[in-house]
mmCIF file of C-alpha atoms in Angstrom:
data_model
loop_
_atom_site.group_PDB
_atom_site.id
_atom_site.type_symbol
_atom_site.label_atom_id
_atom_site.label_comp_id
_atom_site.label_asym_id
_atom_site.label_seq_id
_atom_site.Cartn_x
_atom_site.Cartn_y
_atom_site.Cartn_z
ATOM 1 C CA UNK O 58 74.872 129.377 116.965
ATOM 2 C CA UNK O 59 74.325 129.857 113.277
ATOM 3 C CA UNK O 60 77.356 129.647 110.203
ATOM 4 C CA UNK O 61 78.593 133.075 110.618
ATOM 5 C CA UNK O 62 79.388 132.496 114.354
ATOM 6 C CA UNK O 63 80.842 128.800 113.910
ATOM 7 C CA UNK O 64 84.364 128.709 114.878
ATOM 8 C CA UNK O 65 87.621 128.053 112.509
ATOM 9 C CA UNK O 66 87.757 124.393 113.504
ATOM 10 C CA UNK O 67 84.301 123.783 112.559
ATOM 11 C CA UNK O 68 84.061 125.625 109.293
ATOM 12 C CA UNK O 69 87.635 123.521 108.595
ATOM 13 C CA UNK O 70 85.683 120.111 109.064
ATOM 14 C CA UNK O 71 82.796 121.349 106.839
ATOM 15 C CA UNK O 72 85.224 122.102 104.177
ATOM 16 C CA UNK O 73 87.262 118.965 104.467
ATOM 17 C CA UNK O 74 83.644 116.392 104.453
ATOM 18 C CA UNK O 75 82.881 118.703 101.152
ATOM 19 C CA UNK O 76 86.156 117.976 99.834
ATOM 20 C CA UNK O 77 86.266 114.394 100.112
ATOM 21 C CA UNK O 78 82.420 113.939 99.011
ATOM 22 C CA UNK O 79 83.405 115.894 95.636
ATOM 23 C CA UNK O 80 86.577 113.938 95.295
ATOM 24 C CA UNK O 81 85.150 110.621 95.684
ATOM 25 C CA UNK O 82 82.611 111.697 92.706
ATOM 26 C CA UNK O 83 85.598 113.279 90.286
ATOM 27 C CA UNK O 84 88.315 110.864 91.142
ATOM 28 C CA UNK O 85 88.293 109.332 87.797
ATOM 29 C CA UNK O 86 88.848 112.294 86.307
ATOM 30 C CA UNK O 87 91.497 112.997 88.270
ATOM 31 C CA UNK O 88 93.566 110.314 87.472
ATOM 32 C CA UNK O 89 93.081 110.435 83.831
ATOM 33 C CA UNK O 90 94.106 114.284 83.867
ATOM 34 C CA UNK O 91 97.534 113.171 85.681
ATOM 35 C CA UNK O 92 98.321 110.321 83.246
ATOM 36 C CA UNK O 93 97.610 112.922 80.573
ATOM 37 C CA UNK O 94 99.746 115.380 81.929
ATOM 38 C CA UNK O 95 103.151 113.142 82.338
ATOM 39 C CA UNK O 96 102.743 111.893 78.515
ATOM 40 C CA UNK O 97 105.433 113.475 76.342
ATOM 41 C CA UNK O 98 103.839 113.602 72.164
ATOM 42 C CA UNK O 99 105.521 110.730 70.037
ATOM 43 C CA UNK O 100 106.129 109.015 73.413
ATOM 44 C CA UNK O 101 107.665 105.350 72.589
ATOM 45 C CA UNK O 102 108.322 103.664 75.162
ATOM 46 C CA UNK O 103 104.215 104.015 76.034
ATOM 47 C CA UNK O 104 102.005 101.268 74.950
ATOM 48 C CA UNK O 105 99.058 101.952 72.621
ATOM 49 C CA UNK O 106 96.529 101.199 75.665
ATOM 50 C CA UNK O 107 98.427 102.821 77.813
ATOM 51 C CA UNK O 108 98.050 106.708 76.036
ATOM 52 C CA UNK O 109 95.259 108.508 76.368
ATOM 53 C CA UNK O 110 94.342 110.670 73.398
ATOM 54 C CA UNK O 111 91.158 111.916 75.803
ATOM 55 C CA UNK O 112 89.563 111.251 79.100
ATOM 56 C CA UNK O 113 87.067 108.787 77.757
ATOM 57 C CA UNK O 114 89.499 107.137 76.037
ATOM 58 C CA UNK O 115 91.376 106.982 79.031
ATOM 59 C CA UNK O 116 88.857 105.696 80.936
ATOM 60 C CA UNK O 117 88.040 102.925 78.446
ATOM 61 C CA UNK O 118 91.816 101.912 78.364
ATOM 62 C CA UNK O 119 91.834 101.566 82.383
ATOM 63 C CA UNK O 120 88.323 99.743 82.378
ATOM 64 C CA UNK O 121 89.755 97.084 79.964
ATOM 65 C CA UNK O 122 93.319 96.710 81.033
ATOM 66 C CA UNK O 123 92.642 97.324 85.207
ATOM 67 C CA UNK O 124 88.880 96.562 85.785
ATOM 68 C CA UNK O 125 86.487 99.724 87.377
ATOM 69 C CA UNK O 126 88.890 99.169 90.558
ATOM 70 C CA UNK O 127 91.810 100.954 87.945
ATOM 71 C CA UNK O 128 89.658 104.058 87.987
ATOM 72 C CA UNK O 129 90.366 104.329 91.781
ATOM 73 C CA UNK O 130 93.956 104.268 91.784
ATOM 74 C CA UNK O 131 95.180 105.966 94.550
ATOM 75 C CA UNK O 132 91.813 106.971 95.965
ATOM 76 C CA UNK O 133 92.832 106.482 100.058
ATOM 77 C CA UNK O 134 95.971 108.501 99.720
ATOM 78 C CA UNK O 135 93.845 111.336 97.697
ATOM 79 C CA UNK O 136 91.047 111.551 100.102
ATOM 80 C CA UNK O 137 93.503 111.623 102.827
ATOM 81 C CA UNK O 138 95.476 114.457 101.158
ATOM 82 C CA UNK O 139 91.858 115.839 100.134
ATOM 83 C CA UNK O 140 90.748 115.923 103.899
ATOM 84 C CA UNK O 141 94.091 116.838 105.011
ATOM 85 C CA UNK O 142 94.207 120.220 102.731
ATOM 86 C CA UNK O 143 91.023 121.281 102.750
ATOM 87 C CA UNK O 144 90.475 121.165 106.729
ATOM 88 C CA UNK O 145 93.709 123.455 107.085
ATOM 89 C CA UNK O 146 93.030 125.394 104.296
ATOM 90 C CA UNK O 147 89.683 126.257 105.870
ATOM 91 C CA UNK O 148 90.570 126.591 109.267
ATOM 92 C CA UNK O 149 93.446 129.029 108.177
ATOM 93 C CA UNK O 150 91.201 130.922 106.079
ATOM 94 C CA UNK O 151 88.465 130.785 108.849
ATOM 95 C CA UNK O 152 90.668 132.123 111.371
ATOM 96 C CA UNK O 153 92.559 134.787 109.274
ATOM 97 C CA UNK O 154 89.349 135.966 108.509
ATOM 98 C CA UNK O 155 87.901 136.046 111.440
ATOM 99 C CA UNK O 156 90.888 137.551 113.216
ATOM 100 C CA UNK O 157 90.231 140.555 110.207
ATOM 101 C CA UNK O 158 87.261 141.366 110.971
ATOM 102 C CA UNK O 159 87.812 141.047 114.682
ATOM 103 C CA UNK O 160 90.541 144.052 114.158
ATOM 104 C CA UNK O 161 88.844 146.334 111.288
ATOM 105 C CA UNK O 162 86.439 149.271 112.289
ATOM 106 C CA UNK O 163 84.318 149.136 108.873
ATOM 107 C CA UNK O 164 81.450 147.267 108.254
ATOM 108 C CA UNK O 165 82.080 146.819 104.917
ATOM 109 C CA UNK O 166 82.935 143.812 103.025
ATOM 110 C CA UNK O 167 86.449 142.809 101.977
ATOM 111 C CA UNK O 168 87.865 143.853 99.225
ATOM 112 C CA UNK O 169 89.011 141.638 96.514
ATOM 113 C CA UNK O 170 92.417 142.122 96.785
ATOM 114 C CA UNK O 171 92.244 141.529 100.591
ATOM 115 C CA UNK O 172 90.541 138.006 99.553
ATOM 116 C CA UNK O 173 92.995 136.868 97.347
ATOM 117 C CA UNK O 174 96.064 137.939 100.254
ATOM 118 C CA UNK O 175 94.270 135.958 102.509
ATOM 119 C CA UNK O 176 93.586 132.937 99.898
ATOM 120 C CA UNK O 177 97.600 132.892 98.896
ATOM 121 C CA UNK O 178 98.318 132.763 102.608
ATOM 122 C CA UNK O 179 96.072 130.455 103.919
ATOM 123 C CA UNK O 180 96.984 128.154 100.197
ATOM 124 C CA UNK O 181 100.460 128.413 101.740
ATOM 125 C CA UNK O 182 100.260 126.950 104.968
ATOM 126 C CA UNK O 183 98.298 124.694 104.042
ATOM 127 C CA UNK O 184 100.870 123.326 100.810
ATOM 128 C CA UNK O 185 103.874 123.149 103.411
ATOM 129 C CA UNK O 186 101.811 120.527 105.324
ATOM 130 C CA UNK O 187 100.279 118.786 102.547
ATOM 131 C CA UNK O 188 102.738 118.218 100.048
ATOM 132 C CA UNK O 189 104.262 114.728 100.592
ATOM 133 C CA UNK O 190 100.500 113.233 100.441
ATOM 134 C CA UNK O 191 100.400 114.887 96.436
ATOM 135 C CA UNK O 192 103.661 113.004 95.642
ATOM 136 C CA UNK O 193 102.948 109.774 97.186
ATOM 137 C CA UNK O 194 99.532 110.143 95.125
ATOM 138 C CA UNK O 195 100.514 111.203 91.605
ATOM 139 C CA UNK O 196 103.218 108.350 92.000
ATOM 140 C CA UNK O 197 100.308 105.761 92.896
ATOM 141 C CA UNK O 198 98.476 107.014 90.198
ATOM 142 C CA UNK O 199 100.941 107.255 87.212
ATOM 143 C CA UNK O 200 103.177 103.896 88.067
ATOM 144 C CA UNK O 201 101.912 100.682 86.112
ATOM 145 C CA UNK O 202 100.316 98.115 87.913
ATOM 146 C CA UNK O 203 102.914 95.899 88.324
ATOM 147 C CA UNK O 204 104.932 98.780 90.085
ATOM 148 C CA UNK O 205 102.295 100.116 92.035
ATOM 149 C CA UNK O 206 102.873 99.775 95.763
ATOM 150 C CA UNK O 207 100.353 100.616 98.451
ATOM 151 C CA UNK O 208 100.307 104.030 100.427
ATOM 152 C CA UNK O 209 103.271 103.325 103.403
ATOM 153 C CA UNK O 210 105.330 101.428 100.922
ATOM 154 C CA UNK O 211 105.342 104.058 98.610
ATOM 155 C CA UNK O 212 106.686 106.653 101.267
ATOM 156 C CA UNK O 213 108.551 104.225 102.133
ATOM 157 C CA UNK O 214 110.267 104.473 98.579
ATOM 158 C CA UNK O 215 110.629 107.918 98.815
ATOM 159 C CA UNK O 216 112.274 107.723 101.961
ATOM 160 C CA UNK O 217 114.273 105.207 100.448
ATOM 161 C CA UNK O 218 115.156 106.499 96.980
ATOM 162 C CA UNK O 219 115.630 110.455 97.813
ATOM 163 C CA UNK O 220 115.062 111.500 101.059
ATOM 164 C CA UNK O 221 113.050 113.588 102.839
ATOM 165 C CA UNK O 222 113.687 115.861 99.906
ATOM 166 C CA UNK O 223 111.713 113.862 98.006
ATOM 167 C CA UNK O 224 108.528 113.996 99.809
ATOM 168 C CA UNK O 225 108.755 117.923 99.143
ATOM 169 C CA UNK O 226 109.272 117.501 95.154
ATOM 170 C CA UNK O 227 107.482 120.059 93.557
ATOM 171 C CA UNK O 228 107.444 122.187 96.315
ATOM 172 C CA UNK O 229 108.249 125.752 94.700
ATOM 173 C CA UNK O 230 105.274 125.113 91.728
ATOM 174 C CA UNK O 231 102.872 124.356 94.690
ATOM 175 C CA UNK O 232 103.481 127.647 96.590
ATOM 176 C CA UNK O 233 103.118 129.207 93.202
ATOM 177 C CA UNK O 234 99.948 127.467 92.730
ATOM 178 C CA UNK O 235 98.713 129.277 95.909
ATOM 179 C CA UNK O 236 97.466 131.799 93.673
ATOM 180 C CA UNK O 237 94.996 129.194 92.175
ATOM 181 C CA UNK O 238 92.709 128.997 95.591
ATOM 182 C CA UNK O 239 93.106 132.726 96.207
ATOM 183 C CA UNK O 240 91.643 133.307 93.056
ATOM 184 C CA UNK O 241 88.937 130.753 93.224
ATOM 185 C CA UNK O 242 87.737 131.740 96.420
ATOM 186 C CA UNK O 243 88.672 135.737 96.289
ATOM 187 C CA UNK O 244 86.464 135.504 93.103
ATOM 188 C CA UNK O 245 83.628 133.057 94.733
ATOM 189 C CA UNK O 246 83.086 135.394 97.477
ATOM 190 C CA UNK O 247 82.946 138.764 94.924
ATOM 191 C CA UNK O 248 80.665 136.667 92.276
ATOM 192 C CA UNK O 249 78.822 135.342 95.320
ATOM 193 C CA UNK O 250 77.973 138.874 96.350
ATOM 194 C CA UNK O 251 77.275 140.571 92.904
ATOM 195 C CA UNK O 252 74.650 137.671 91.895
ATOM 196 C CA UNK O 253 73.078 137.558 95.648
ATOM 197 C CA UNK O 254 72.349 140.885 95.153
ATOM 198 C CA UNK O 255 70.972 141.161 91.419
ATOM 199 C CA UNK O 256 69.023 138.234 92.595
ATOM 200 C CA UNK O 257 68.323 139.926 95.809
ATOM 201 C CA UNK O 258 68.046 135.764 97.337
ATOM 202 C CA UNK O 259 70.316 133.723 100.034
ATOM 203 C CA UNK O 260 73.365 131.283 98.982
ATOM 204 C CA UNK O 261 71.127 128.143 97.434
ATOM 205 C CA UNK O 262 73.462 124.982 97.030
ATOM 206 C CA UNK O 263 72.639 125.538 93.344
ATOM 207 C CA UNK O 264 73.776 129.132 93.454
ATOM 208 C CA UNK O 265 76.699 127.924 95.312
ATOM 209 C CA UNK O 266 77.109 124.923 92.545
ATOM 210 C CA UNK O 267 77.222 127.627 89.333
ATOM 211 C CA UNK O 268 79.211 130.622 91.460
ATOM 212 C CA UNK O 269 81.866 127.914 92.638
ATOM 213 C CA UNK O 270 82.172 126.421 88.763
ATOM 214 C CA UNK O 271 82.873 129.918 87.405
ATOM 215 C CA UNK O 272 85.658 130.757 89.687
ATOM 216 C CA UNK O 273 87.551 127.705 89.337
ATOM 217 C CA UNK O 274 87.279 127.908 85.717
ATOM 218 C CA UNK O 275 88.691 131.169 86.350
ATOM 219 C CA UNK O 276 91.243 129.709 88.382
ATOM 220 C CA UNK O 277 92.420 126.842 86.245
ATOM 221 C CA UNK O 278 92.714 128.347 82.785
ATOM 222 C CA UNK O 279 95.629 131.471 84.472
ATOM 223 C CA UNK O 280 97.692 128.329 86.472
ATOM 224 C CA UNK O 281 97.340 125.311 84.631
ATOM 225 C CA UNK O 282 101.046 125.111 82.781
ATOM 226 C CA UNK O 283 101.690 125.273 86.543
ATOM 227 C CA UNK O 284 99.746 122.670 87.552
ATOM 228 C CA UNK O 285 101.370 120.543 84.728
ATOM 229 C CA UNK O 286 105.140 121.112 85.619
ATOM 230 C CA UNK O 287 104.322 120.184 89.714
ATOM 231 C CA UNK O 288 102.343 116.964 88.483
ATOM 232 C CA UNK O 289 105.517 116.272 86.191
ATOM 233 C CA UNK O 290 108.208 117.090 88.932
ATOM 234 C CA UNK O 291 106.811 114.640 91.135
ATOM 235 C CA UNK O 292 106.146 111.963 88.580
ATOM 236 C CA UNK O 293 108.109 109.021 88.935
ATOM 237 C CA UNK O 294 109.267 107.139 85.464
ATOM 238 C CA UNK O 295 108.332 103.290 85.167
ATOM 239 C CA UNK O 296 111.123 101.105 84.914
ATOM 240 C CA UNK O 297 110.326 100.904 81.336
ATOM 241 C CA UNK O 298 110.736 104.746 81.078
ATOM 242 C CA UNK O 299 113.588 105.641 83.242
ATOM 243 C CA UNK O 300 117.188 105.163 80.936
ATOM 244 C CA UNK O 301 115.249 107.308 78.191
ATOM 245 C CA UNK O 302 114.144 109.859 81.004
ATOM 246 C CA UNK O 303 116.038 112.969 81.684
ATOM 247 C CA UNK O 304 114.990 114.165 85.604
ATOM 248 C CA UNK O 305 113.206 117.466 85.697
ATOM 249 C CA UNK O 306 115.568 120.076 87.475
ATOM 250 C CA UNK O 307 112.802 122.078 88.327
ATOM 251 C CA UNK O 308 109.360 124.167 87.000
ATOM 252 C CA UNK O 309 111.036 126.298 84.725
ATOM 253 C CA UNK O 310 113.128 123.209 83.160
ATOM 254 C CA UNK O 311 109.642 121.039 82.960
ATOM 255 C CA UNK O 312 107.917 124.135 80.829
ATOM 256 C CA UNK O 313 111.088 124.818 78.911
ATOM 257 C CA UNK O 314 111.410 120.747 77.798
ATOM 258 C CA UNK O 315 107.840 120.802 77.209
ATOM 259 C CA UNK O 316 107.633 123.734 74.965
ATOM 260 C CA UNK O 317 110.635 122.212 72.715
ATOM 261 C CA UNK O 318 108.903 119.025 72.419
ATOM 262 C CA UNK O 319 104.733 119.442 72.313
ATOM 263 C CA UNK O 320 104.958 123.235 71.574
ATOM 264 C CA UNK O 321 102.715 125.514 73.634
ATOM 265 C CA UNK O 322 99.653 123.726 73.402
ATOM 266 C CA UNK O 323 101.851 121.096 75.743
ATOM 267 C CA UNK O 324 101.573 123.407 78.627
ATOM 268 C CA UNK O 325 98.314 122.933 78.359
ATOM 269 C CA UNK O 326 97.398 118.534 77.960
ATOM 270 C CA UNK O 327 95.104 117.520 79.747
ATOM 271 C CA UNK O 328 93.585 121.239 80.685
ATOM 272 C CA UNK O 329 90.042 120.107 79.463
ATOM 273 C CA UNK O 330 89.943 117.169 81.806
ATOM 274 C CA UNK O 331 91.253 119.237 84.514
ATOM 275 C CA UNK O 332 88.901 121.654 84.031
ATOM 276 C CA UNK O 333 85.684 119.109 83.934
ATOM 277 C CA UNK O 334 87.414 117.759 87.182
ATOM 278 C CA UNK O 335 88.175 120.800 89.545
ATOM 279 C CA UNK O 336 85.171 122.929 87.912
ATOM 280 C CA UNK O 337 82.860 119.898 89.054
ATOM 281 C CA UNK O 338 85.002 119.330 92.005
ATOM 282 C CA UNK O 339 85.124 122.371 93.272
ATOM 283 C CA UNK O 340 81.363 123.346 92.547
ATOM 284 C CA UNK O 341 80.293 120.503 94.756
ATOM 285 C CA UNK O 342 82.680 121.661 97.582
ATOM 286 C CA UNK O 343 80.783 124.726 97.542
ATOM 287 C CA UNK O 344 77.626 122.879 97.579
ATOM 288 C CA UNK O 345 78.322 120.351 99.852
ATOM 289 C CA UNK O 346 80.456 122.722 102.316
ATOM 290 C CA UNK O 347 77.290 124.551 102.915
ATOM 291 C CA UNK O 348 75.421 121.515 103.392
ATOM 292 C CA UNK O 349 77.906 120.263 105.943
ATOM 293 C CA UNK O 350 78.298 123.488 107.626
ATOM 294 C CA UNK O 351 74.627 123.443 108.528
ATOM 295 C CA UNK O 352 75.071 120.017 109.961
ATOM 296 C CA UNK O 353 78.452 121.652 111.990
ATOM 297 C CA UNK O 354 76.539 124.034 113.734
ATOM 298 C CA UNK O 355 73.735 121.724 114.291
ATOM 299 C CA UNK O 356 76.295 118.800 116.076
ATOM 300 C CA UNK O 357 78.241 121.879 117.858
ATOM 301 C CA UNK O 358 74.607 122.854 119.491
ATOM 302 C CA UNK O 359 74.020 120.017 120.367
ATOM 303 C CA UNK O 360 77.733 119.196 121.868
ATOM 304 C CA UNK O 361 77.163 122.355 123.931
ATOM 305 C CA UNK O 362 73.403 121.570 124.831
ATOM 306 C CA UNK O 363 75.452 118.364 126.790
ATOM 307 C CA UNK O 364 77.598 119.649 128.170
ATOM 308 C CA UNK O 365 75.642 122.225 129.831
ATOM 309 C CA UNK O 366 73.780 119.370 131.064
#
């Protein structure tokens, strides 16, 4: 068995190990880029150690108000959503894939424009299932301490305060943001194959590291107002917040409100920090994915080897 013959399912746990292993590294990041992104300019009813005029001074707020522990916010419900996306991303992808290449008579590679179909599809799958996990997470992440609840409870809360509906918030950004993993991984695999072959080499995990940084930069800089307006629509106000908060009525109103009140560059606060996170992120998904994958097909051998015994 090598990687090119190891099936859907395996290539899905591969990508979900690589996922959580870059996660786990980035995760401060991560929550500093939502914080950012739910802070409206001239905001008052935000303490001074509670806005974050960058990432490291975001990180040296939490440190001092919440300990390193505040840095981790949310970290079970993100690895589970993590694990949870990126194994049925993969094994969609896998499988589409596969069943492409199954059915075409050429030889030839796939064309971009076939990678990015199959990226938007397999992105939306995988958002219908995955969705409720991002809003129980960017509420764990953005609530103050003394509102936080754990993982169940806050479903719970949803449940409670708006339904089933509510685990779904942000739903219509997220299948638009479907174009953001087409695009990173329609233009990993054509990047992939243009340096491969000026360097004439295999797929090193540095290769892998640079290739996979360059696409999601890609990626990020053409959806992040996106990205901004789902993190915002399934924000939840603190108590403090709520009577001089206005709920979001949907993407279009979220860029719209922002525009009036932080101008243009609004759509884009935080975009450095996301960058740093999902360039680094996704870089070491790459890496690590191919990594894992060789361990995959290594444990499937050996699954096989007993079983024919």
């Amino acid at each position: 068995m090598s990687k090119e013959t190891l099936p859907p399912f395996g290539h899905a746990v591969a990508g979900a190990a690589g996922a959580m292993f870059a996660l786990a590294v980035v995760y401060p990041l991560d929550i500093i880029k939502t914080r950012i992104q739910v802070q409206a300019k001239n905001d008052k009813t935000l303490a001074m150690d509670e806005h974050y005029s960058s990432a490291l001074d975001g990180i040296l707020k939490i440190v001092q108000k919440e300990g390193l522990g505040g840095l981790y916010t949310g970290l079970g419900g993100s690895l589970i959503g993590t694990a949870t996306t990126n194994f049925t991303y993969f094994y969609f992808y896998s499988l589409l894939r596969d069943l492409y290449n199954k059915r075409r008579q050429s030889t030839a590679t796939p064309s971009t424009s076939f990678e990015l179909l199959l990226g938007a599809a397999a992105g939306a799958l995988t958002t219908l299932v995955t969705t409720p996990v991002s809003v129980i997470t960017t509420r764990q992440q953005t609530l103050p301490a003394n509102e936080r609840e754990k993982l169940l409870k806050t479903f719970q809360s949803v449940l409670e305060e708006e339904g089933m509906a509510g685990l779904w918030r942000g739903i219509r950004p997220s299948l638009v943001l479907c174009v953001n993993p087409a695009i990173t991984y329609g233009s990993f695999e054509r990047i992939k194959d243009i340096v491969l072959g000026l360097l004439k080499t295999s797929l090193s995990p540095a290769i892998a590291f640079w290739v996979g940084a360059l696409s999601k930069t890609l990626a990020t800089v053409v959806t992040y107002p996106y990205i901004m307006a789902k993190v915002r629509l399934q924000w939840k106000p603190s108590k403090d917040m709520k009577e001089h908060t206005v709920a979001y009525r949907g993407a279009l109103d979220v860029l719209g409100r922002v525009l009036k009140t932080d101008g243009v560059f609004g759509w884009y606060k935080g975009m450095s920090t996301q960058i740093t996170k999902a360039v680094l992120s996704q870089a070491l998904l790459f890496m690590m994915k191919d990594i894992f994958t060789k361990y995959t097909v290594v444990l499937y051998v050996l699954i096989r080897a007993h079983r024919i015994k």
